[in-house]
């Protein structure tokens, strides 16, 4: 009995690093399948029409790419919320800033200036045209800057106040863009009209326009993979341990030499970078930036993804982001269409999105608080009662 | 053993006020290099509060704390910890969902150098640093006798092992002074007497001075080179164990306590 348990434990210990590898392979395998289906099977004449219709209704390429943008952002938020345990209710601000970086630096919007930075756009085009890959870096950097500016004064606060301040930040930034049509005569954001038509994404082989779903899918998959990689590397290093320690016991962490401010700020900045990158990606996905899209519900939406998937576990967060994004963009509308044509009703299913999310969150908190794919550490606490075998103090296992 | 006159810590005229309560009242206190000194006193005497001043958690309303020849009164806690003052907590405050060795690695945070980029890229230097830190953590865990639980979550350890882990974590800071707040609380007499040897072993092998808050008089008397007694925030006596044992004010402070609360220790 005892020996088997010890053996199981040993196995568990050695399996731990490999399991991330398994997940990573799984992620890439699923991505490859999706890519092949949408790049080759879907345009194929021989594909039976029902299958084609089914995929177009229930899993159109846009919904997958949109979900991936959410994945990128949710992974960033996970560093803040899941790793360091800080409640950030204004994450949409970073998404917006990233989006506007794409709008500003990849379009004709600033006609008064003419600057081309490694862009594939004809040099006669007015406006700022910077290579998409550089804009990703710029978007990330600008967001990191804002993350530090916002974080430095607020991260000193107790977590409840932090939530309030970030909430305010998430309201203010989109408002600035919303009303930024005329700031002392300067048009910052084109207000409600937004900025449309972004430069194509140069890849060296060909330029990707708004309808190159397949190639952009690959780019988004890789960006999300990069975020996963960064999260996992940071997590097992010096900084990741300090985040976890702060999440566990802030006071004890500071007594052990962990500088609270700097460490929290680092998590906030890393999260902000991901938000910026996600913002740039989203802008290229919808081929524009629209101020009204950046609202509070996105912050909550992202938070729900992190909670649903499993706070602190990147694979859970990916799953959570995919599920919720899909329900929002495709699942509910498609269900509504099917239902309404079937029964001749006229119910507005998408309007129930947030009711559904609220329900999902409540059910999660009640029955599966650690998320769909929990972080191993959290599973331990939250199911204390039902798994008391695992809970026995270690020394008792010797007996 | 004669105390060397060189001081590693010197706190002078410390007062701490909580609203109307003077929790620590004009207490001066020092720690000679590599000594083992104790702070005792009835419940609520202000011992933990005094600890919290030394470690930077509370700022005293009066007085200053010198660490060597550096003033640390106004330094933030993490700074004080990283320059060599490590503590354990009266109520165990481990990082429960981290393994024993991770607990120690957290305490090494300020001694490690790798930043965000080198961690993401896992540069050879970062890997070397991590490996050395891990080796050192395991060595300390072995030293306190819980090496076999290195990769066990802290919350799964037995109470006694958690106490040891607290000491190990503090040692991971490579401190010059180790502050132990009631480390034998909850131990049986036999465990306590083992602990006395342990304290000396730590002092000798790790080159630290040890300041102990302790209720168990047999531990205090056998381990301390000097004892300081606090009562209601004031220092009422200081001296060798023999002097303290026969000090009238100390006896009164404790008997008063014993009579009202039946505390016999
Ligand atoms: N943060 C605080 N705010 C207000 N009062 C406090 C605070 N911390 C301690 N006190 C009070 O200060 C006094 C001294 O408390 P302290 O914890 O230092 O005592 P102690 O000597 O460590 O006692 P014990 O042996 O019970 O641990 C007590 O009356 C306590 O209630
Ligand atoms: Mg105390």
XYZ file of C-alpha atoms and ligand atoms in Angstrom:
696
model
C 0.000 0.000 0.000
C 2.639 2.336 1.163
C 5.078 1.325 -1.509
C 2.562 1.819 -4.283
C 1.749 5.236 -3.056
C 5.385 6.178 -2.897
C 5.847 4.821 -6.395
C 2.881 6.775 -7.621
C 4.246 9.871 -6.058
C 7.647 9.348 -7.649
C 5.980 8.857 -10.995
C 3.984 11.994 -10.535
C 7.108 13.945 -9.744
C 9.003 12.779 -12.785
C 5.995 13.300 -14.989
C 5.559 16.913 -14.100
C 7.891 18.569 -16.633
C 6.887 16.123 -19.356
C 3.251 16.988 -18.997
C 3.846 20.506 -20.269
C 5.557 18.949 -23.257
C 2.556 16.714 -23.870
C 0.227 19.646 -23.691
C 2.424 21.673 -26.038
C 2.467 18.858 -28.572
C -1.284 18.523 -28.245
C -1.704 22.233 -28.821
C 0.424 22.139 -31.964
C -1.320 18.987 -33.202
C -4.765 20.531 -32.833
C -3.531 23.708 -34.502
C -2.134 21.687 -37.412
C -5.386 19.792 -37.873
C -7.384 23.009 -37.863
C -4.972 24.583 -40.310
C -5.122 21.653 -42.729
C -8.909 21.500 -42.560
C -9.385 25.174 -43.243
C -6.556 25.610 -45.711
C -7.108 22.492 -47.810
C -10.260 20.548 -46.945
C -12.690 23.440 -46.800
C -11.921 24.961 -50.226
C -11.865 21.434 -51.721
C -14.650 20.865 -54.270
C -15.129 17.260 -53.234
C -16.041 18.110 -49.642
C -19.677 17.089 -49.056
C -21.832 20.152 -48.800
C -23.369 19.301 -45.381
C -19.928 19.136 -43.798
C -18.987 22.399 -45.435
C -22.155 24.086 -44.213
C -21.799 22.622 -40.789
C -18.252 23.943 -40.381
C -19.157 27.339 -41.783
C -22.051 27.631 -39.341
C -20.485 26.197 -36.204
C -16.801 26.837 -36.629
C -16.083 29.502 -39.224
C -12.446 30.542 -39.639
C -13.093 34.013 -38.203
C -14.308 32.542 -34.929
C -11.127 30.529 -34.558
C -8.879 33.491 -35.220
C -10.863 35.689 -32.877
C -10.604 33.019 -30.193
C -6.848 32.990 -30.627
C -6.672 36.719 -29.996
C -8.531 36.104 -26.750
C -6.120 33.312 -25.958
C -3.156 35.671 -26.297
C -4.730 38.271 -24.029
C -6.040 35.762 -21.504
C -2.573 34.278 -21.191
C -1.278 37.738 -20.343
C -4.017 38.328 -17.798
C -3.198 34.938 -16.332
C 0.272 36.166 -15.411
C -1.290 38.989 -13.407
C -4.285 37.191 -11.932
C -3.264 33.554 -11.919
C 0.420 33.824 -11.129
C 0.745 36.899 -8.955
C -2.815 36.824 -7.614
C -3.578 40.470 -8.440
C -7.106 41.314 -9.489
C -7.011 43.403 -12.660
C -10.396 44.626 -13.865
C -9.121 46.985 -16.528
C -7.181 44.743 -18.803
C -9.123 45.951 -21.837
C -7.089 49.164 -21.682
C -3.989 47.335 -22.863
C -5.939 45.637 -25.584
C -7.155 49.046 -26.748
C -3.708 50.623 -26.645
C -2.279 47.735 -28.656
C -5.126 48.079 -31.120
C -4.521 51.767 -31.618
C -0.809 51.160 -32.080
C -1.792 49.027 -35.059
C -4.259 51.685 -36.183
C -1.733 54.495 -35.963
C 1.315 52.761 -37.354
C -0.230 50.558 -40.040
C -2.681 52.751 -41.923
C -3.242 56.006 -43.791
C -4.790 57.522 -40.689
C -2.071 60.084 -39.952
C -2.126 61.470 -43.477
C -0.242 64.557 -42.367
C 2.842 62.410 -41.844
C 4.551 60.081 -44.186
C 6.821 57.475 -42.732
C 7.537 53.960 -43.931
C 9.330 51.504 -41.682
C 10.153 48.247 -43.479
C 6.595 48.206 -44.707
C 5.446 46.443 -47.854
C 3.037 49.295 -48.653
C 3.881 51.519 -51.627
C 5.991 54.422 -50.406
C 3.670 56.940 -52.066
C 0.943 56.097 -49.520
C 0.568 58.815 -46.911
C 0.480 57.941 -43.214
C 2.654 55.892 -40.932
C 3.378 52.465 -42.322
C 5.474 50.271 -40.153
C 6.019 46.570 -40.595
C 3.466 44.477 -38.668
C 6.172 42.563 -36.842
C 7.700 45.783 -35.613
C 4.277 47.069 -34.611
C 3.834 43.970 -32.471
C 6.979 44.963 -30.632
C 5.913 48.595 -30.440
C 2.438 47.674 -29.178
C 3.954 45.435 -26.526
C 6.455 48.094 -25.485
C 3.914 50.911 -25.312
C 1.642 48.742 -23.183
C 4.527 47.771 -20.916
C 5.199 51.469 -20.468
C 1.587 52.178 -19.559
C 1.534 49.119 -17.359
C 4.409 50.508 -15.337
C 2.986 54.030 -15.258
C -0.373 52.781 -14.020
C 1.048 50.031 -11.876
C 3.698 51.987 -10.000
C 1.298 54.108 -7.959
C -1.514 51.562 -7.702
C 0.255 48.333 -6.906
C 1.042 49.690 -3.472
C -2.637 49.510 -2.708
C -4.383 46.630 -1.070
C -5.885 44.287 -3.612
C -9.452 45.625 -3.352
C -8.298 49.114 -4.182
C -6.128 47.776 -6.940
C -9.225 46.247 -8.505
C -10.988 49.621 -8.340
C -8.128 51.602 -9.818
C -7.598 49.157 -12.663
C -11.325 49.256 -13.262
C -11.081 53.019 -13.649
C -8.084 52.726 -15.920
C -9.972 50.275 -18.113
C -12.790 52.821 -18.417
C -10.669 55.899 -18.990
C -8.396 54.664 -21.773
C -11.214 53.526 -24.078
C -13.070 56.775 -23.304
C -10.056 58.770 -24.423
C -10.072 56.922 -27.720
C -13.839 57.207 -27.958
C -13.679 60.981 -27.602
C -10.258 61.430 -29.148
C -11.394 62.889 -32.434
C -10.479 66.391 -31.545
C -7.946 66.907 -28.795
C -7.040 70.566 -29.219
C -7.466 70.125 -32.927
C -5.537 66.880 -33.026
C -7.317 63.779 -34.176
C -5.926 60.982 -32.041
C -8.328 58.153 -32.706
C -10.953 59.205 -35.221
C -13.528 58.853 -32.443
C -16.458 56.554 -33.041
C -15.656 56.168 -36.715
C -12.537 54.263 -35.803
C -9.552 53.606 -38.005
C -10.058 51.123 -40.804
C -8.089 49.428 -43.474
C -4.824 48.326 -42.013
C -1.712 47.458 -43.954
C -1.320 43.832 -44.927
C 1.023 41.661 -42.908
C 4.297 41.121 -44.747
C 5.630 37.579 -44.424
C 8.406 37.572 -46.964
C 6.434 35.196 -49.183
C 3.246 37.158 -49.584
C 1.319 39.980 -47.938
C -1.612 38.861 -45.839
C -4.819 40.824 -46.218
C -7.937 40.701 -44.027
C -9.210 37.486 -45.614
C -6.078 35.387 -45.347
C -7.541 33.493 -42.433
C -5.320 30.473 -42.800
C -2.011 32.322 -42.738
C -3.143 34.653 -40.002
C -4.277 31.632 -38.044
C -0.717 30.380 -38.163
C 0.596 33.732 -36.985
C -1.873 33.885 -34.094
C -1.157 30.300 -33.101
C 2.528 31.130 -32.955
C 1.929 34.319 -30.968
C -0.144 32.358 -28.468
C 2.555 29.697 -28.349
C 5.106 32.408 -27.656
C 2.991 33.634 -24.745
C 2.736 30.099 -23.405
C 6.478 29.700 -23.684
C 7.149 32.996 -21.907
C 4.627 32.174 -19.179
C 6.097 28.755 -18.500
C 9.699 29.935 -18.544
C 8.984 32.804 -16.195
C 6.903 30.635 -13.972
C 9.641 28.182 -13.142
C 12.286 30.844 -12.678
C 13.135 33.320 -9.987
C 10.366 35.743 -10.858
C 7.668 33.094 -11.112
C 8.503 31.786 -7.669
C 8.312 35.282 -6.255
C 4.884 35.786 -7.863
C 3.641 32.579 -6.370
C 5.033 33.517 -2.981
C 3.226 36.840 -3.139
C 0.024 35.081 -4.094
C 0.495 32.750 -1.139
C 1.505 35.227 1.550
C 2.539 38.726 0.672
C 3.869 39.623 4.089
C 5.963 36.505 4.420
C 7.314 37.074 0.913
C 8.502 40.559 1.782
C 10.070 39.221 4.963
C 12.004 36.774 2.802
C 13.541 39.526 0.729
C 11.065 39.682 -2.151
C 10.502 43.312 -3.190
C 6.731 43.445 -3.465
C 6.392 46.486 -5.687
C 8.956 45.491 -8.266
C 7.747 41.938 -8.427
C 4.105 42.876 -8.828
C 5.036 45.499 -11.359
C 6.891 42.890 -13.386
C 3.784 40.715 -13.567
C 1.677 43.695 -14.502
C 4.115 44.675 -17.249
C 4.344 41.161 -18.670
C 0.556 40.998 -18.709
C 0.389 44.389 -20.394
C 2.782 43.293 -23.143
C 0.535 40.350 -23.952
C -2.467 42.686 -23.978
C -0.676 44.952 -26.445
C 0.290 42.095 -28.716
C -3.255 40.765 -28.559
C -4.519 44.252 -29.410
C -2.332 44.486 -32.499
C -3.379 40.993 -33.537
C -7.051 41.790 -33.037
C -6.761 44.958 -35.114
C -5.310 43.016 -38.034
C -7.988 40.370 -37.562
C -10.873 42.830 -37.947
C -8.846 45.107 -40.218
C -9.402 48.163 -38.071
C -9.839 49.637 -34.594
C -13.189 50.688 -33.223
C -13.382 52.502 -29.918
C -16.738 51.067 -28.885
C -15.407 47.518 -28.984
C -13.112 48.168 -26.073
C -15.472 48.115 -23.148
C -15.587 46.844 -19.623
C -17.238 43.598 -20.602
C -14.040 42.525 -22.365
C -12.077 42.803 -19.125
C -14.664 40.644 -17.394
C -14.838 38.295 -20.332
C -11.070 37.725 -20.157
C -11.211 37.259 -16.423
C -13.944 34.676 -16.878
C -11.740 32.835 -19.373
C -8.914 32.642 -16.870
C -11.225 31.451 -14.105
C -13.101 28.962 -16.269
C -9.946 27.438 -17.685
C -8.017 27.235 -14.455
C -6.181 30.142 -12.927
C -2.454 29.803 -13.229
C -2.513 26.962 -15.735
C -1.731 28.130 -19.272
C -3.410 25.139 -20.911
C -6.557 25.638 -18.905
C -6.565 29.315 -19.799
C -6.245 28.470 -23.501
C -9.198 26.133 -23.255
C -11.235 28.631 -21.267
C -10.513 31.412 -23.740
C -11.439 29.213 -26.672
C -14.704 28.040 -25.197
C -15.959 31.431 -24.083
C -14.827 33.228 -27.209
C -16.481 30.609 -29.370
C -19.753 30.738 -27.435
C -19.754 34.498 -27.765
C -18.851 34.829 -31.422
C -20.371 31.689 -32.899
C -21.956 29.196 -30.569
C -24.890 31.273 -29.362
C -25.712 32.936 -32.693
C -25.513 29.587 -34.491
C -27.629 27.914 -31.857
C -30.112 30.764 -32.164
C -30.340 30.412 -35.945
C -30.816 26.698 -35.762
C -33.360 26.945 -32.981
C -35.342 29.744 -34.584
C -35.598 28.077 -37.993
C -36.487 24.777 -36.359
C -39.273 26.123 -34.180
C -40.230 29.220 -36.088
C -39.433 31.400 -33.091
C -37.654 34.712 -33.017
C -35.467 34.640 -29.931
C -32.365 36.794 -29.767
C -29.907 34.225 -28.453
C -26.738 36.362 -28.490
C -28.413 38.777 -26.087
C -28.197 36.033 -23.474
C -24.417 35.856 -23.703
C -23.736 37.492 -20.398
C -26.523 35.691 -18.636
C -24.883 32.491 -19.754
C -21.430 33.614 -18.669
C -22.754 34.648 -15.300
C -24.291 31.220 -14.937
C -21.086 29.493 -16.000
C -19.072 31.523 -13.492
C -21.473 30.781 -10.653
C -21.488 27.073 -11.445
C -17.705 27.061 -11.661
C -17.314 28.787 -8.332
C -19.793 26.393 -6.746
C -18.560 23.123 -8.155
C -15.220 23.442 -9.843
C -13.481 26.444 -8.473
C -10.061 25.394 -9.706
C -11.174 25.568 -13.346
C -11.419 23.010 -16.118
C -7.728 22.207 -16.211
C -6.544 23.236 -12.784
C -3.112 24.185 -11.714
C -1.927 21.206 -9.689
C -1.253 23.331 -6.614
C -4.712 24.796 -6.498
C -6.488 21.505 -6.966
C -4.937 20.469 -3.724
C -6.488 23.191 -1.599
C -9.850 23.432 -3.184
C -10.646 19.782 -2.876
C -9.280 19.373 0.575
C -12.248 17.423 1.873
C -12.832 14.916 -0.882
C -9.214 13.973 -1.385
C -8.031 13.546 2.139
C -5.855 10.658 1.154
C -3.572 13.010 -0.690
C -3.890 15.503 2.070
C -2.296 13.470 4.811
C 0.771 15.141 6.173
C 3.718 13.703 4.345
C 5.303 12.086 7.373
C 2.335 9.817 7.896
C 3.001 8.163 4.615
C 6.092 6.590 6.023
C 4.216 4.533 8.522
C 30.800 31.950 27.581
C 31.736 35.575 27.565
C 29.930 37.695 25.043
C 32.162 39.334 22.522
C 31.665 43.037 22.678
C 31.207 43.439 18.953
C 27.550 44.056 18.196
C 25.819 42.889 15.090
C 22.627 44.707 15.967
C 21.937 47.629 18.233
C 18.447 48.973 18.777
C 18.192 52.009 20.992
C 15.205 53.512 22.778
C 12.575 51.820 20.656
C 8.946 52.731 21.236
C 5.936 51.491 19.307
C 2.493 52.938 19.703
C -0.752 51.338 18.549
C -3.394 53.975 19.045
C -3.454 54.478 22.793
C -1.437 51.356 23.524
C 2.294 51.644 24.035
C 3.224 48.137 22.910
C 6.967 48.740 23.223
C 8.194 51.432 25.563
C 11.704 52.818 25.273
C 13.452 49.485 24.906
C 17.155 49.328 24.120
C 18.503 46.028 23.025
C 21.566 44.671 21.286
C 22.812 41.423 19.838
C 26.509 40.541 20.070
C 28.051 38.721 17.114
C 27.359 34.980 16.988
C 25.564 34.993 20.302
C 22.331 33.329 21.300
C 20.141 35.761 23.169
C 16.519 35.497 24.200
C 13.574 37.756 24.633
C 10.987 36.562 27.107
C 7.949 37.959 28.799
C 4.294 37.227 29.463
C 1.719 37.189 26.655
C 1.194 40.574 25.123
C 4.487 41.887 26.493
C 5.472 43.259 23.098
C 8.014 40.660 22.018
C 6.627 40.032 18.561
C 6.059 43.718 18.084
C 9.714 44.333 18.884
C 10.658 41.685 16.306
C 8.494 43.419 13.788
C 10.391 46.625 14.354
C 13.738 44.926 13.812
C 12.550 43.358 10.573
C 11.039 46.567 9.266
C 7.396 45.557 9.382
C 6.571 48.300 11.878
C 8.292 51.631 12.010
C 8.975 52.624 15.610
C 7.580 55.921 16.821
C 10.865 56.520 18.644
C 14.337 55.107 18.472
C 16.605 53.660 15.866
C 17.961 50.307 14.814
C 21.556 49.870 13.723
C 22.631 46.780 11.836
C 26.419 46.766 12.039
C 27.132 50.379 11.236
C 24.152 50.801 8.981
C 20.904 52.307 10.143
C 17.953 50.149 9.091
C 15.088 51.813 10.953
C 13.485 53.123 7.792
C 14.436 50.438 5.318
C 11.629 48.395 3.766
C 11.316 44.803 5.052
C 12.612 43.116 1.924
C 15.744 45.236 2.052
C 16.381 44.401 5.685
C 15.879 40.734 4.940
C 18.280 40.807 2.048
C 21.092 42.454 3.996
C 21.023 39.781 6.646
C 18.120 39.755 9.100
C 15.971 36.677 8.707
C 13.032 35.610 10.795
C 10.524 32.902 11.420
C 6.935 33.501 12.414
C 5.104 32.755 15.619
C 2.225 31.402 13.562
C 3.863 29.448 10.780
C 3.738 31.403 7.545
C 5.172 29.130 4.929
C 4.225 29.273 1.275
C 1.947 26.275 1.640
C 1.386 25.566 -2.037
C 5.080 25.640 -2.822
C 7.427 22.763 -2.222
C 9.930 22.840 0.609
C 12.778 23.644 -1.743
C 10.756 26.307 -3.540
C 10.162 27.947 -0.184
C 13.911 28.235 0.209
C 14.421 29.433 -3.350
C 12.007 32.281 -2.693
C 14.150 33.342 0.222
C 17.171 33.333 -2.096
C 15.397 35.750 -4.420
C 17.442 38.750 -3.405
C 20.713 36.888 -3.849
C 19.878 35.679 -7.347
C 20.391 37.900 -10.333
C 18.591 36.560 -13.374
C 15.986 38.908 -14.801
C 13.058 38.517 -17.152
C 15.001 38.059 -20.379
C 17.613 35.657 -19.085
C 14.851 33.594 -17.469
C 12.836 33.400 -20.674
C 15.897 32.510 -22.714
C 17.320 30.246 -20.031
C 20.813 31.499 -20.625
C 23.672 29.289 -19.412
C 24.327 31.760 -16.616
C 20.715 31.624 -15.468
C 20.725 27.830 -15.539
C 23.921 27.683 -13.568
C 22.554 30.101 -11.022
C 19.337 28.104 -10.663
C 21.226 24.883 -10.211
C 23.502 26.339 -7.578
C 20.523 27.807 -5.748
C 18.771 24.462 -5.789
C 21.858 22.657 -4.519
C 22.210 25.167 -1.746
C 18.515 24.827 -0.864
C 18.816 21.054 -0.651
C 21.910 21.379 1.466
C 20.075 23.587 3.946
C 17.098 21.228 4.027
C 19.474 18.372 4.802
C 21.067 20.480 7.476
C 17.782 21.001 9.307
C 16.888 17.365 8.754
C 14.048 17.522 6.259
C 16.011 16.841 3.085
C 13.730 13.997 2.112
C 10.758 16.353 1.875
C 12.487 18.706 -0.559
C 9.843 18.345 -3.240
C 6.856 17.985 -0.935
C 4.392 20.849 -0.668
C 5.022 22.770 2.529
C 1.429 22.420 3.678
C 1.730 18.639 3.605
C 4.579 18.563 6.113
C 4.002 17.685 9.737
C 3.877 20.506 12.235
C 7.380 19.895 13.511
C 8.779 19.709 10.000
C 7.018 22.928 9.098
C 8.784 24.598 12.012
C 12.068 23.257 10.699
C 11.216 24.444 7.226
C 10.615 27.926 8.586
C 14.120 27.922 10.026
C 15.537 26.503 6.806
C 13.817 29.187 4.780
C 15.228 31.890 7.017
C 18.695 30.359 6.703
C 18.363 30.461 2.924
C 18.605 34.230 3.212
C 22.176 33.701 4.436
C 21.495 35.952 7.403
C 23.823 37.336 10.002
C 21.009 37.345 12.512
C 18.302 34.749 12.834
C 15.177 35.825 14.683
C 13.067 32.929 15.921
C 9.595 33.723 17.222
C 8.490 30.933 19.576
C 10.028 28.138 17.515
C 9.166 25.420 20.035
C 5.513 26.337 20.335
C 3.562 23.125 20.084
C 6.564 20.861 20.592
C 6.740 18.228 23.308
C 9.528 18.382 25.937
C 11.647 15.866 24.086
C 11.419 17.758 20.804
C 12.232 20.939 22.676
C 15.428 19.535 24.106
C 16.487 18.402 20.640
C 15.791 21.933 19.571
C 18.310 23.328 22.053
C 21.088 21.385 20.358
C 19.765 22.434 17.016
C 20.047 26.114 17.890
C 23.681 25.717 18.837
C 24.381 23.719 15.716
C 22.833 26.459 13.578
C 24.834 29.151 15.303
C 28.128 27.282 14.934
C 27.667 25.932 11.418
C 25.962 28.938 9.900
C 27.821 31.701 11.656
C 24.740 33.558 12.768
C 23.640 35.336 15.871
C 20.310 34.066 17.133
C 17.583 36.000 18.856
C 14.938 33.792 20.332
C 11.484 34.585 21.628
C 10.472 31.692 23.774
C 7.964 30.712 26.422
C 9.519 27.397 27.340
C 11.774 28.306 30.248
C 13.832 25.119 30.108
C 14.737 25.940 26.530
C 15.436 29.563 27.321
C 17.601 28.803 30.316
C 19.713 26.186 28.567
C 20.190 27.908 25.258
C 20.638 31.605 26.008
C 23.793 33.470 26.778
C 21.751 36.476 27.709
C 18.089 36.957 28.436
C 16.023 40.106 28.150
C 12.652 40.294 29.833
C 9.819 42.454 28.559
C 6.662 43.145 30.487
C 3.903 45.367 29.162
C 6.220 46.878 26.628
C 9.002 47.659 29.059
C 12.332 46.038 29.555
C 12.307 44.932 33.185
C 15.468 42.858 33.325
C 18.446 41.723 31.323
C 21.247 39.349 32.185
C 22.553 35.814 32.289
C 20.109 32.942 32.881
C 21.178 32.762 36.536
C 20.564 36.457 37.074
C 17.170 36.283 35.432
C 16.150 33.197 37.380
C 16.598 34.998 40.648
C 15.374 38.418 39.573
C 12.476 39.553 41.747
C 10.675 41.622 39.126
C 10.800 38.776 36.644
C 9.359 36.344 39.135
C 6.558 38.749 39.908
C 5.753 39.345 36.257
C 5.567 35.625 35.654
C 3.828 34.628 38.871
C 1.214 37.274 38.311
C 0.689 35.763 34.929
C 0.642 32.229 36.256
C -1.901 33.078 38.917
C -4.281 34.770 36.516
C -3.968 32.365 33.617
C -2.664 29.216 35.199
C 0.304 29.210 32.888
C 2.889 26.975 34.525
C 5.740 27.042 32.095
N -0.837 45.526 14.662
C -1.266 45.769 15.906
N -2.221 46.704 16.124
C -2.667 46.964 17.372
N -2.207 46.362 18.462
C -1.263 45.428 18.333
C -0.742 45.079 17.045
N 0.199 44.110 17.205
C 0.258 43.872 18.525
N -0.605 44.653 19.212
C -0.774 44.678 20.652
O 0.488 44.952 21.205
C 0.689 44.196 22.392
C 1.941 43.379 22.255
O 1.706 42.338 21.334
P 2.824 41.307 20.883
O 2.236 40.446 19.818
O 4.048 42.036 20.562
O 3.031 40.448 22.197
P 3.942 39.186 22.450
O 4.870 39.550 23.524
O 4.512 38.692 21.184
O 2.891 38.153 23.003
P 2.714 36.578 22.781
O 3.602 35.906 23.769
O 1.296 36.320 23.065
O 3.089 36.287 21.370
C -0.556 43.356 22.585
O -1.390 44.013 23.504
C -1.185 43.333 21.228
O -2.566 43.229 21.327
Mg 4.319 37.051 19.995
